[in-house]
């Protein structure tokens, strides 16, 4: 019987949407209608479980799921025996300490003997221990930002993306204690057959990620300007040069990072480049 990978994904929210988008970009498709908790791919041996984010590390540790996509903050907070296979580069955020806006702040010693509300007591405890600060940690599961306004705590420690939620609750961010992004977790006891499937999936993810932020550049240039343009547009090894039907002209093809391209575009034009095309790359095999 052919093995199937079980992959746990957060059932809702931005991380869930971006996880599904990544899987689809890897050429793996499935139907996951609203409120469905399980879906099966029809073109790759994989089954998807849609779970609460804080349950995913435990499911992977227990072997119920072979893989999980979750925020690194949840992986560290739950401290389960799982394998960090790959950081995925999306859903980036930070775990920060915040205090009321009208309070003055200079350094972490501010939190000495303070009451801090958080959903991440393990990560917060480690930070306080490293700073040799003794504070009282109040673990709550949600609505952390309102804790100071109702007298539950002097400060909060919570996930921050834009900071707008803190501002709307009269708080200001003062210390970042952990930076997080989506990660791919694995079970240590995966069979050889499942390891092969995991390698296939990781290969696809790498190809998708390599394509992001890179552009395929095509341009025309006089032959006597080709060397100067090639020096401005290094490819993965070197640009491709193809003679045009028009005598004395070449077509130059290269792959460059988008930021790098914008730095040299004017230099390319000054060197004689014409008809410059910039094409997005869906996947890139290195």
PDB file of C-alpha atoms in Angstrom:
ATOM      1  CA  UNK A   1       0.000   0.000   0.000  1.00  0.00           C
ATOM      2  CA  UNK A   2       1.392   3.402  -1.015  1.00  0.00           C
ATOM      3  CA  UNK A   3       2.273   5.696   1.874  1.00  0.00           C
ATOM      4  CA  UNK A   4       0.549   9.050   2.287  1.00  0.00           C
ATOM      5  CA  UNK A   5       1.976  12.088   4.057  1.00  0.00           C
ATOM      6  CA  UNK A   6      -0.234  13.619   6.720  1.00  0.00           C
ATOM      7  CA  UNK A   7       0.357  17.360   6.891  1.00  0.00           C
ATOM      8  CA  UNK A   8      -1.153  19.498   9.656  1.00  0.00           C
ATOM      9  CA  UNK A   9      -2.065  23.090   8.778  1.00  0.00           C
ATOM     10  CA  UNK A  10      -3.607  25.825  10.894  1.00  0.00           C
ATOM     11  CA  UNK A  11      -7.351  25.735  10.233  1.00  0.00           C
ATOM     12  CA  UNK A  12      -7.898  29.487   9.865  1.00  0.00           C
ATOM     13  CA  UNK A  13      -6.138  32.802   9.710  1.00  0.00           C
ATOM     14  CA  UNK A  14      -3.410  34.359   7.623  1.00  0.00           C
ATOM     15  CA  UNK A  15      -0.871  31.607   8.284  1.00  0.00           C
ATOM     16  CA  UNK A  16      -3.423  29.040   7.097  1.00  0.00           C
ATOM     17  CA  UNK A  17      -4.058  30.961   3.870  1.00  0.00           C
ATOM     18  CA  UNK A  18      -0.355  31.349   3.150  1.00  0.00           C
ATOM     19  CA  UNK A  19       0.319  27.679   3.929  1.00  0.00           C
ATOM     20  CA  UNK A  20      -2.341  26.541   1.451  1.00  0.00           C
ATOM     21  CA  UNK A  21      -0.980  29.010  -1.119  1.00  0.00           C
ATOM     22  CA  UNK A  22       2.518  27.539  -0.736  1.00  0.00           C
ATOM     23  CA  UNK A  23       1.224  23.976  -1.099  1.00  0.00           C
ATOM     24  CA  UNK A  24      -0.665  24.969  -4.255  1.00  0.00           C
ATOM     25  CA  UNK A  25       2.428  26.710  -5.659  1.00  0.00           C
ATOM     26  CA  UNK A  26       4.227  23.399  -5.169  1.00  0.00           C
ATOM     27  CA  UNK A  27       1.763  21.861  -7.631  1.00  0.00           C
ATOM     28  CA  UNK A  28      -0.166  20.007  -4.924  1.00  0.00           C
ATOM     29  CA  UNK A  29      -3.914  20.506  -5.064  1.00  0.00           C
ATOM     30  CA  UNK A  30      -6.846  19.491  -2.877  1.00  0.00           C
ATOM     31  CA  UNK A  31     -10.396  20.548  -2.156  1.00  0.00           C
ATOM     32  CA  UNK A  32     -10.798  22.082   1.289  1.00  0.00           C
ATOM     33  CA  UNK A  33     -14.279  23.494   1.527  1.00  0.00           C
ATOM     34  CA  UNK A  34     -15.277  25.763   4.376  1.00  0.00           C
ATOM     35  CA  UNK A  35     -15.266  24.081   7.811  1.00  0.00           C
ATOM     36  CA  UNK A  36     -13.647  20.895   6.485  1.00  0.00           C
ATOM     37  CA  UNK A  37     -11.046  19.507   8.885  1.00  0.00           C
ATOM     38  CA  UNK A  38      -9.458  17.021   6.478  1.00  0.00           C
ATOM     39  CA  UNK A  39      -8.668  17.012   2.771  1.00  0.00           C
ATOM     40  CA  UNK A  40      -6.837  14.661   0.418  1.00  0.00           C
ATOM     41  CA  UNK A  41      -4.653  15.747  -2.497  1.00  0.00           C
ATOM     42  CA  UNK A  42      -5.683  14.325  -5.844  1.00  0.00           C
ATOM     43  CA  UNK A  43      -2.230  14.676  -7.461  1.00  0.00           C
ATOM     44  CA  UNK A  44       0.246  14.006  -4.629  1.00  0.00           C
ATOM     45  CA  UNK A  45       0.206  11.347  -1.866  1.00  0.00           C
ATOM     46  CA  UNK A  46      -0.741  13.754   0.918  1.00  0.00           C
ATOM     47  CA  UNK A  47      -3.595  14.244   3.363  1.00  0.00           C
ATOM     48  CA  UNK A  48      -4.143  17.590   5.085  1.00  0.00           C
ATOM     49  CA  UNK A  49      -5.428  18.062   8.625  1.00  0.00           C
ATOM     50  CA  UNK A  50      -6.768  21.504   9.583  1.00  0.00           C
ATOM     51  CA  UNK A  51      -6.098  22.046  13.294  1.00  0.00           C
ATOM     52  CA  UNK A  52      -5.635  24.689  15.983  1.00  0.00           C
ATOM     53  CA  UNK A  53      -2.132  26.113  15.688  1.00  0.00           C
ATOM     54  CA  UNK A  54      -1.181  25.271  19.278  1.00  0.00           C
ATOM     55  CA  UNK A  55      -2.176  21.610  18.740  1.00  0.00           C
ATOM     56  CA  UNK A  56       0.012  21.072  15.682  1.00  0.00           C
ATOM     57  CA  UNK A  57       3.408  20.484  17.424  1.00  0.00           C
ATOM     58  CA  UNK A  58       1.801  17.798  19.630  1.00  0.00           C
ATOM     59  CA  UNK A  59       0.154  16.054  16.676  1.00  0.00           C
ATOM     60  CA  UNK A  60       3.519  15.939  14.905  1.00  0.00           C
ATOM     61  CA  UNK A  61       5.345  14.682  17.998  1.00  0.00           C
ATOM     62  CA  UNK A  62       2.779  11.894  18.461  1.00  0.00           C
ATOM     63  CA  UNK A  63       3.020  10.867  14.806  1.00  0.00           C
ATOM     64  CA  UNK A  64      -0.627  11.631  14.069  1.00  0.00           C
ATOM     65  CA  UNK A  65       0.771  14.057  11.482  1.00  0.00           C
ATOM     66  CA  UNK A  66       4.066  13.507   9.661  1.00  0.00           C
ATOM     67  CA  UNK A  67       4.534  17.224   9.018  1.00  0.00           C
ATOM     68  CA  UNK A  68       3.122  20.463  10.342  1.00  0.00           C
ATOM     69  CA  UNK A  69       3.220  24.088   9.232  1.00  0.00           C
ATOM     70  CA  UNK A  70       3.023  26.401  12.207  1.00  0.00           C
ATOM     71  CA  UNK A  71       4.521  29.579  13.623  1.00  0.00           C
ATOM     72  CA  UNK A  72       7.958  29.097  15.172  1.00  0.00           C
ATOM     73  CA  UNK A  73       6.591  30.794  18.296  1.00  0.00           C
ATOM     74  CA  UNK A  74       4.170  27.876  18.799  1.00  0.00           C
ATOM     75  CA  UNK A  75       6.910  25.322  18.201  1.00  0.00           C
ATOM     76  CA  UNK A  76       9.153  26.892  20.849  1.00  0.00           C
ATOM     77  CA  UNK A  77       6.338  27.555  23.329  1.00  0.00           C
ATOM     78  CA  UNK A  78       5.003  23.978  23.197  1.00  0.00           C
ATOM     79  CA  UNK A  79       8.544  22.514  23.383  1.00  0.00           C
ATOM     80  CA  UNK A  80       7.509  19.238  21.744  1.00  0.00           C
ATOM     81  CA  UNK A  81      10.055  16.717  20.446  1.00  0.00           C
ATOM     82  CA  UNK A  82       9.778  17.628  16.763  1.00  0.00           C
ATOM     83  CA  UNK A  83      12.220  18.196  13.938  1.00  0.00           C
ATOM     84  CA  UNK A  84      12.554  21.680  12.454  1.00  0.00           C
ATOM     85  CA  UNK A  85      12.828  20.874   8.748  1.00  0.00           C
ATOM     86  CA  UNK A  86      12.643  24.303   7.163  1.00  0.00           C
ATOM     87  CA  UNK A  87      11.836  27.936   7.831  1.00  0.00           C
ATOM     88  CA  UNK A  88       9.295  29.063   5.256  1.00  0.00           C
ATOM     89  CA  UNK A  89       9.769  32.826   5.174  1.00  0.00           C
ATOM     90  CA  UNK A  90       6.156  33.963   5.598  1.00  0.00           C
ATOM     91  CA  UNK A  91       3.859  34.953   8.486  1.00  0.00           C
ATOM     92  CA  UNK A  92       6.721  36.823  10.109  1.00  0.00           C
ATOM     93  CA  UNK A  93       5.941  38.435  13.447  1.00  0.00           C
ATOM     94  CA  UNK A  94       7.502  39.097  16.820  1.00  0.00           C
ATOM     95  CA  UNK A  95       6.698  38.375  20.450  1.00  0.00           C
ATOM     96  CA  UNK A  96       7.024  41.614  22.353  1.00  0.00           C
ATOM     97  CA  UNK A  97       6.519  43.160  25.760  1.00  0.00           C
ATOM     98  CA  UNK A  98       4.180  46.140  25.865  1.00  0.00           C
ATOM     99  CA  UNK A  99       3.181  48.571  28.587  1.00  0.00           C
ATOM    100  CA  UNK A 100       0.626  51.405  28.917  1.00  0.00           C
ATOM    101  CA  UNK A 101       1.514  54.360  26.684  1.00  0.00           C
ATOM    102  CA  UNK A 102       1.675  56.791  29.600  1.00  0.00           C
ATOM    103  CA  UNK A 103       4.416  54.827  31.381  1.00  0.00           C
ATOM    104  CA  UNK A 104       8.089  55.709  30.963  1.00  0.00           C
ATOM    105  CA  UNK A 105      10.419  52.890  29.866  1.00  0.00           C
ATOM    106  CA  UNK A 106      14.190  52.669  29.634  1.00  0.00           C
ATOM    107  CA  UNK A 107      15.313  49.056  30.124  1.00  0.00           C
ATOM    108  CA  UNK A 108      14.068  45.512  30.923  1.00  0.00           C
ATOM    109  CA  UNK A 109      14.541  46.038  34.659  1.00  0.00           C
ATOM    110  CA  UNK A 110      11.243  47.955  34.434  1.00  0.00           C
ATOM    111  CA  UNK A 111       9.508  44.564  34.636  1.00  0.00           C
ATOM    112  CA  UNK A 112      11.015  43.637  38.008  1.00  0.00           C
ATOM    113  CA  UNK A 113       8.159  42.508  40.288  1.00  0.00           C
ATOM    114  CA  UNK A 114       5.589  43.469  37.649  1.00  0.00           C
ATOM    115  CA  UNK A 115       2.562  41.365  36.629  1.00  0.00           C
ATOM    116  CA  UNK A 116       2.758  40.334  32.967  1.00  0.00           C
ATOM    117  CA  UNK A 117      -0.109  38.725  31.055  1.00  0.00           C
ATOM    118  CA  UNK A 118       0.750  36.412  28.169  1.00  0.00           C
ATOM    119  CA  UNK A 119      -0.204  33.339  26.156  1.00  0.00           C
ATOM    120  CA  UNK A 120       3.486  32.444  25.873  1.00  0.00           C
ATOM    121  CA  UNK A 121       4.701  31.810  29.441  1.00  0.00           C
ATOM    122  CA  UNK A 122       7.587  29.508  28.444  1.00  0.00           C
ATOM    123  CA  UNK A 123       9.230  32.000  26.061  1.00  0.00           C
ATOM    124  CA  UNK A 124       8.594  34.898  28.459  1.00  0.00           C
ATOM    125  CA  UNK A 125      10.021  32.960  31.414  1.00  0.00           C
ATOM    126  CA  UNK A 126      13.214  32.244  29.447  1.00  0.00           C
ATOM    127  CA  UNK A 127      13.612  35.927  28.565  1.00  0.00           C
ATOM    128  CA  UNK A 128      13.114  37.047  32.177  1.00  0.00           C
ATOM    129  CA  UNK A 129      15.540  34.395  33.383  1.00  0.00           C
ATOM    130  CA  UNK A 130      18.230  35.570  30.946  1.00  0.00           C
ATOM    131  CA  UNK A 131      17.730  39.161  32.120  1.00  0.00           C
ATOM    132  CA  UNK A 132      17.694  38.077  35.793  1.00  0.00           C
ATOM    133  CA  UNK A 133      14.286  39.639  36.297  1.00  0.00           C
ATOM    134  CA  UNK A 134      11.737  38.298  38.771  1.00  0.00           C
ATOM    135  CA  UNK A 135       8.203  39.011  37.553  1.00  0.00           C
ATOM    136  CA  UNK A 136       4.770  37.442  37.965  1.00  0.00           C
ATOM    137  CA  UNK A 137       3.511  35.717  34.806  1.00  0.00           C
ATOM    138  CA  UNK A 138      -0.250  35.435  34.296  1.00  0.00           C
ATOM    139  CA  UNK A 139      -1.063  32.920  31.571  1.00  0.00           C
ATOM    140  CA  UNK A 140      -4.247  33.727  29.661  1.00  0.00           C
ATOM    141  CA  UNK A 141      -5.455  32.223  26.399  1.00  0.00           C
ATOM    142  CA  UNK A 142      -6.786  35.285  24.598  1.00  0.00           C
ATOM    143  CA  UNK A 143      -7.509  39.026  24.667  1.00  0.00           C
ATOM    144  CA  UNK A 144      -4.117  39.626  26.245  1.00  0.00           C
ATOM    145  CA  UNK A 145      -4.096  43.314  25.266  1.00  0.00           C
ATOM    146  CA  UNK A 146      -6.925  44.279  27.628  1.00  0.00           C
ATOM    147  CA  UNK A 147      -5.180  42.902  30.736  1.00  0.00           C
ATOM    148  CA  UNK A 148      -3.666  46.242  31.875  1.00  0.00           C
ATOM    149  CA  UNK A 149      -6.904  48.195  31.355  1.00  0.00           C
ATOM    150  CA  UNK A 150      -8.895  45.806  33.563  1.00  0.00           C
ATOM    151  CA  UNK A 151      -6.249  45.685  36.293  1.00  0.00           C
ATOM    152  CA  UNK A 152      -5.102  42.107  35.627  1.00  0.00           C
ATOM    153  CA  UNK A 153      -1.516  43.011  34.738  1.00  0.00           C
ATOM    154  CA  UNK A 154       0.994  45.842  34.477  1.00  0.00           C
ATOM    155  CA  UNK A 155       2.212  44.719  31.056  1.00  0.00           C
ATOM    156  CA  UNK A 156       1.581  42.171  28.326  1.00  0.00           C
ATOM    157  CA  UNK A 157       3.708  39.868  26.225  1.00  0.00           C
ATOM    158  CA  UNK A 158       2.028  39.076  22.938  1.00  0.00           C
ATOM    159  CA  UNK A 159       2.458  38.474  19.217  1.00  0.00           C
ATOM    160  CA  UNK A 160       2.862  41.682  17.204  1.00  0.00           C
ATOM    161  CA  UNK A 161       2.641  42.127  13.441  1.00  0.00           C
ATOM    162  CA  UNK A 162       1.803  45.776  12.746  1.00  0.00           C
ATOM    163  CA  UNK A 163       1.335  46.964  16.333  1.00  0.00           C
ATOM    164  CA  UNK A 164      -2.114  48.421  15.621  1.00  0.00           C
ATOM    165  CA  UNK A 165      -3.850  46.181  18.179  1.00  0.00           C
ATOM    166  CA  UNK A 166      -1.519  47.394  20.924  1.00  0.00           C
ATOM    167  CA  UNK A 167      -2.108  51.021  19.991  1.00  0.00           C
ATOM    168  CA  UNK A 168      -5.873  50.598  19.969  1.00  0.00           C
ATOM    169  CA  UNK A 169      -5.660  49.245  23.516  1.00  0.00           C
ATOM    170  CA  UNK A 170      -3.500  52.077  24.843  1.00  0.00           C
ATOM    171  CA  UNK A 171      -0.240  50.112  24.832  1.00  0.00           C
ATOM    172  CA  UNK A 172       3.234  50.645  23.406  1.00  0.00           C
ATOM    173  CA  UNK A 173       5.761  48.003  22.391  1.00  0.00           C
ATOM    174  CA  UNK A 174       9.000  48.272  24.367  1.00  0.00           C
ATOM    175  CA  UNK A 175      10.936  44.997  24.035  1.00  0.00           C
ATOM    176  CA  UNK A 176      11.019  42.310  21.332  1.00  0.00           C
ATOM    177  CA  UNK A 177      11.872  38.990  22.965  1.00  0.00           C
ATOM    178  CA  UNK A 178      11.354  36.527  20.077  1.00  0.00           C
ATOM    179  CA  UNK A 179      11.066  36.689  16.273  1.00  0.00           C
ATOM    180  CA  UNK A 180       8.932  34.142  14.478  1.00  0.00           C
ATOM    181  CA  UNK A 181       7.943  32.923  11.035  1.00  0.00           C
ATOM    182  CA  UNK A 182       6.168  29.897   9.607  1.00  0.00           C
ATOM    183  CA  UNK A 183       8.168  26.681   9.870  1.00  0.00           C
ATOM    184  CA  UNK A 184       7.824  23.136   8.557  1.00  0.00           C
ATOM    185  CA  UNK A 185       7.980  20.602  11.389  1.00  0.00           C
ATOM    186  CA  UNK A 186       8.527  16.860  11.094  1.00  0.00           C
ATOM    187  CA  UNK A 187       8.283  13.730  13.191  1.00  0.00           C
ATOM    188  CA  UNK A 188      11.633  12.159  14.149  1.00  0.00           C
ATOM    189  CA  UNK A 189      10.376   8.618  13.459  1.00  0.00           C
ATOM    190  CA  UNK A 190       9.296   9.003   9.820  1.00  0.00           C
ATOM    191  CA  UNK A 191       9.720   5.840   7.738  1.00  0.00           C
ATOM    192  CA  UNK A 192      12.144   5.752   4.817  1.00  0.00           C
ATOM    193  CA  UNK A 193       9.242   5.841   2.360  1.00  0.00           C
ATOM    194  CA  UNK A 194       7.778   8.914   4.062  1.00  0.00           C
ATOM    195  CA  UNK A 195      11.206  10.551   4.235  1.00  0.00           C
ATOM    196  CA  UNK A 196      11.367  10.200   0.453  1.00  0.00           C
ATOM    197  CA  UNK A 197       7.992  11.977   0.124  1.00  0.00           C
ATOM    198  CA  UNK A 198       9.150  14.682   2.555  1.00  0.00           C
ATOM    199  CA  UNK A 199      12.275  15.200   0.435  1.00  0.00           C
ATOM    200  CA  UNK A 200      10.071  15.582  -2.654  1.00  0.00           C
ATOM    201  CA  UNK A 201       7.927  18.181  -0.898  1.00  0.00           C
ATOM    202  CA  UNK A 202      10.935  20.122   0.419  1.00  0.00           C
ATOM    203  CA  UNK A 203      12.444  20.086  -3.090  1.00  0.00           C
ATOM    204  CA  UNK A 204       9.261  21.670  -4.435  1.00  0.00           C
ATOM    205  CA  UNK A 205       9.199  24.258  -1.627  1.00  0.00           C
ATOM    206  CA  UNK A 206      12.839  25.162  -2.307  1.00  0.00           C
ATOM    207  CA  UNK A 207      12.065  25.610  -6.001  1.00  0.00           C
ATOM    208  CA  UNK A 208       9.118  27.905  -5.261  1.00  0.00           C
ATOM    209  CA  UNK A 209      11.112  29.962  -2.751  1.00  0.00           C
ATOM    210  CA  UNK A 210      14.085  30.280  -5.110  1.00  0.00           C
ATOM    211  CA  UNK A 211      11.769  31.758  -7.732  1.00  0.00           C
ATOM    212  CA  UNK A 212      10.332  34.403  -5.414  1.00  0.00           C
ATOM    213  CA  UNK A 213      12.235  37.675  -5.523  1.00  0.00           C
ATOM    214  CA  UNK A 214      14.067  36.690  -8.714  1.00  0.00           C
ATOM    215  CA  UNK A 215      13.315  37.934 -12.209  1.00  0.00           C
ATOM    216  CA  UNK A 216      14.146  36.603 -15.653  1.00  0.00           C
ATOM    217  CA  UNK A 217      15.699  39.442 -17.651  1.00  0.00           C
ATOM    218  CA  UNK A 218      15.788  39.604 -21.445  1.00  0.00           C
ATOM    219  CA  UNK A 219      17.340  42.513 -23.308  1.00  0.00           C
ATOM    220  CA  UNK A 220      18.851  43.409 -26.660  1.00  0.00           C
ATOM    221  CA  UNK A 221      22.266  45.015 -26.964  1.00  0.00           C
ATOM    222  CA  UNK A 222      24.862  45.899 -29.617  1.00  0.00           C
ATOM    223  CA  UNK A 223      27.669  43.358 -29.790  1.00  0.00           C
ATOM    224  CA  UNK A 224      30.252  45.945 -28.798  1.00  0.00           C
ATOM    225  CA  UNK A 225      28.272  46.652 -25.584  1.00  0.00           C
ATOM    226  CA  UNK A 226      27.717  43.001 -24.683  1.00  0.00           C
ATOM    227  CA  UNK A 227      30.727  42.590 -22.399  1.00  0.00           C
ATOM    228  CA  UNK A 228      29.900  45.679 -20.348  1.00  0.00           C
ATOM    229  CA  UNK A 229      26.251  44.597 -19.972  1.00  0.00           C
ATOM    230  CA  UNK A 230      27.236  41.047 -18.999  1.00  0.00           C
ATOM    231  CA  UNK A 231      29.374  42.484 -16.220  1.00  0.00           C
ATOM    232  CA  UNK A 232      26.321  44.363 -14.922  1.00  0.00           C
ATOM    233  CA  UNK A 233      24.001  41.348 -15.130  1.00  0.00           C
ATOM    234  CA  UNK A 234      25.584  38.266 -13.605  1.00  0.00           C
ATOM    235  CA  UNK A 235      23.262  35.269 -13.725  1.00  0.00           C
ATOM    236  CA  UNK A 236      23.280  32.130 -11.576  1.00  0.00           C
ATOM    237  CA  UNK A 237      26.536  31.260 -13.374  1.00  0.00           C
ATOM    238  CA  UNK A 238      26.702  33.657 -16.327  1.00  0.00           C
ATOM    239  CA  UNK A 239      24.164  35.297 -18.633  1.00  0.00           C
ATOM    240  CA  UNK A 240      23.057  33.574 -21.837  1.00  0.00           C
ATOM    241  CA  UNK A 241      24.007  35.381 -25.053  1.00  0.00           C
ATOM    242  CA  UNK A 242      22.069  34.655 -28.275  1.00  0.00           C
ATOM    243  CA  UNK A 243      22.883  36.380 -31.627  1.00  0.00           C
ATOM    244  CA  UNK A 244      19.915  38.211 -33.154  1.00  0.00           C
ATOM    245  CA  UNK A 245      18.903  37.983 -36.810  1.00  0.00           C
ATOM    246  CA  UNK A 246      19.842  41.662 -37.040  1.00  0.00           C
ATOM    247  CA  UNK A 247      23.570  41.869 -37.659  1.00  0.00           C
ATOM    248  CA  UNK A 248      25.668  43.316 -34.843  1.00  0.00           C
ATOM    249  CA  UNK A 249      23.130  42.664 -32.057  1.00  0.00           C
ATOM    250  CA  UNK A 250      22.765  40.079 -29.273  1.00  0.00           C
ATOM    251  CA  UNK A 251      19.940  39.043 -26.985  1.00  0.00           C
ATOM    252  CA  UNK A 252      21.113  38.691 -23.375  1.00  0.00           C
ATOM    253  CA  UNK A 253      19.193  36.564 -20.857  1.00  0.00           C
ATOM    254  CA  UNK A 254      19.850  36.417 -17.121  1.00  0.00           C
ATOM    255  CA  UNK A 255      18.260  35.710 -13.733  1.00  0.00           C
ATOM    256  CA  UNK A 256      18.738  38.366 -11.061  1.00  0.00           C
ATOM    257  CA  UNK A 257      17.235  39.334  -7.769  1.00  0.00           C
ATOM    258  CA  UNK A 258      14.604  42.031  -8.206  1.00  0.00           C
ATOM    259  CA  UNK A 259      16.306  44.449  -5.792  1.00  0.00           C
ATOM    260  CA  UNK A 260      19.602  43.939  -7.594  1.00  0.00           C
ATOM    261  CA  UNK A 261      17.974  44.617 -10.951  1.00  0.00           C
ATOM    262  CA  UNK A 262      16.569  48.004  -9.901  1.00  0.00           C
ATOM    263  CA  UNK A 263      20.023  49.031  -8.723  1.00  0.00           C
ATOM    264  CA  UNK A 264      21.545  48.537 -12.202  1.00  0.00           C
ATOM    265  CA  UNK A 265      18.678  49.364 -14.592  1.00  0.00           C
ATOM    266  CA  UNK A 266      19.984  52.841 -15.430  1.00  0.00           C
ATOM    267  CA  UNK A 267      23.504  51.507 -15.932  1.00  0.00           C
ATOM    268  CA  UNK A 268      22.129  48.893 -18.364  1.00  0.00           C
ATOM    269  CA  UNK A 269      20.407  51.574 -20.419  1.00  0.00           C
ATOM    270  CA  UNK A 270      23.523  53.751 -20.388  1.00  0.00           C
ATOM    271  CA  UNK A 271      25.542  50.760 -21.606  1.00  0.00           C
ATOM    272  CA  UNK A 272      23.238  50.382 -24.611  1.00  0.00           C
ATOM    273  CA  UNK A 273      20.603  47.857 -23.519  1.00  0.00           C
ATOM    274  CA  UNK A 274      17.260  48.107 -25.326  1.00  0.00           C
ATOM    275  CA  UNK A 275      13.938  46.264 -25.291  1.00  0.00           C
ATOM    276  CA  UNK A 276      14.388  45.179 -21.673  1.00  0.00           C
ATOM    277  CA  UNK A 277      11.819  42.600 -20.512  1.00  0.00           C
ATOM    278  CA  UNK A 278      11.390  41.602 -16.863  1.00  0.00           C
ATOM    279  CA  UNK A 279       9.541  38.313 -16.361  1.00  0.00           C
ATOM    280  CA  UNK A 280       8.467  36.801 -12.993  1.00  0.00           C
ATOM    281  CA  UNK A 281       9.741  33.312 -12.182  1.00  0.00           C
ATOM    282  CA  UNK A 282       7.235  30.782 -10.846  1.00  0.00           C
ATOM    283  CA  UNK A 283       9.801  28.153  -9.841  1.00  0.00           C
ATOM    284  CA  UNK A 284      13.574  27.867 -10.071  1.00  0.00           C
ATOM    285  CA  UNK A 285      15.503  24.592  -9.809  1.00  0.00           C
ATOM    286  CA  UNK A 286      18.982  25.140  -8.415  1.00  0.00           C
TER     287      UNK A 286
END
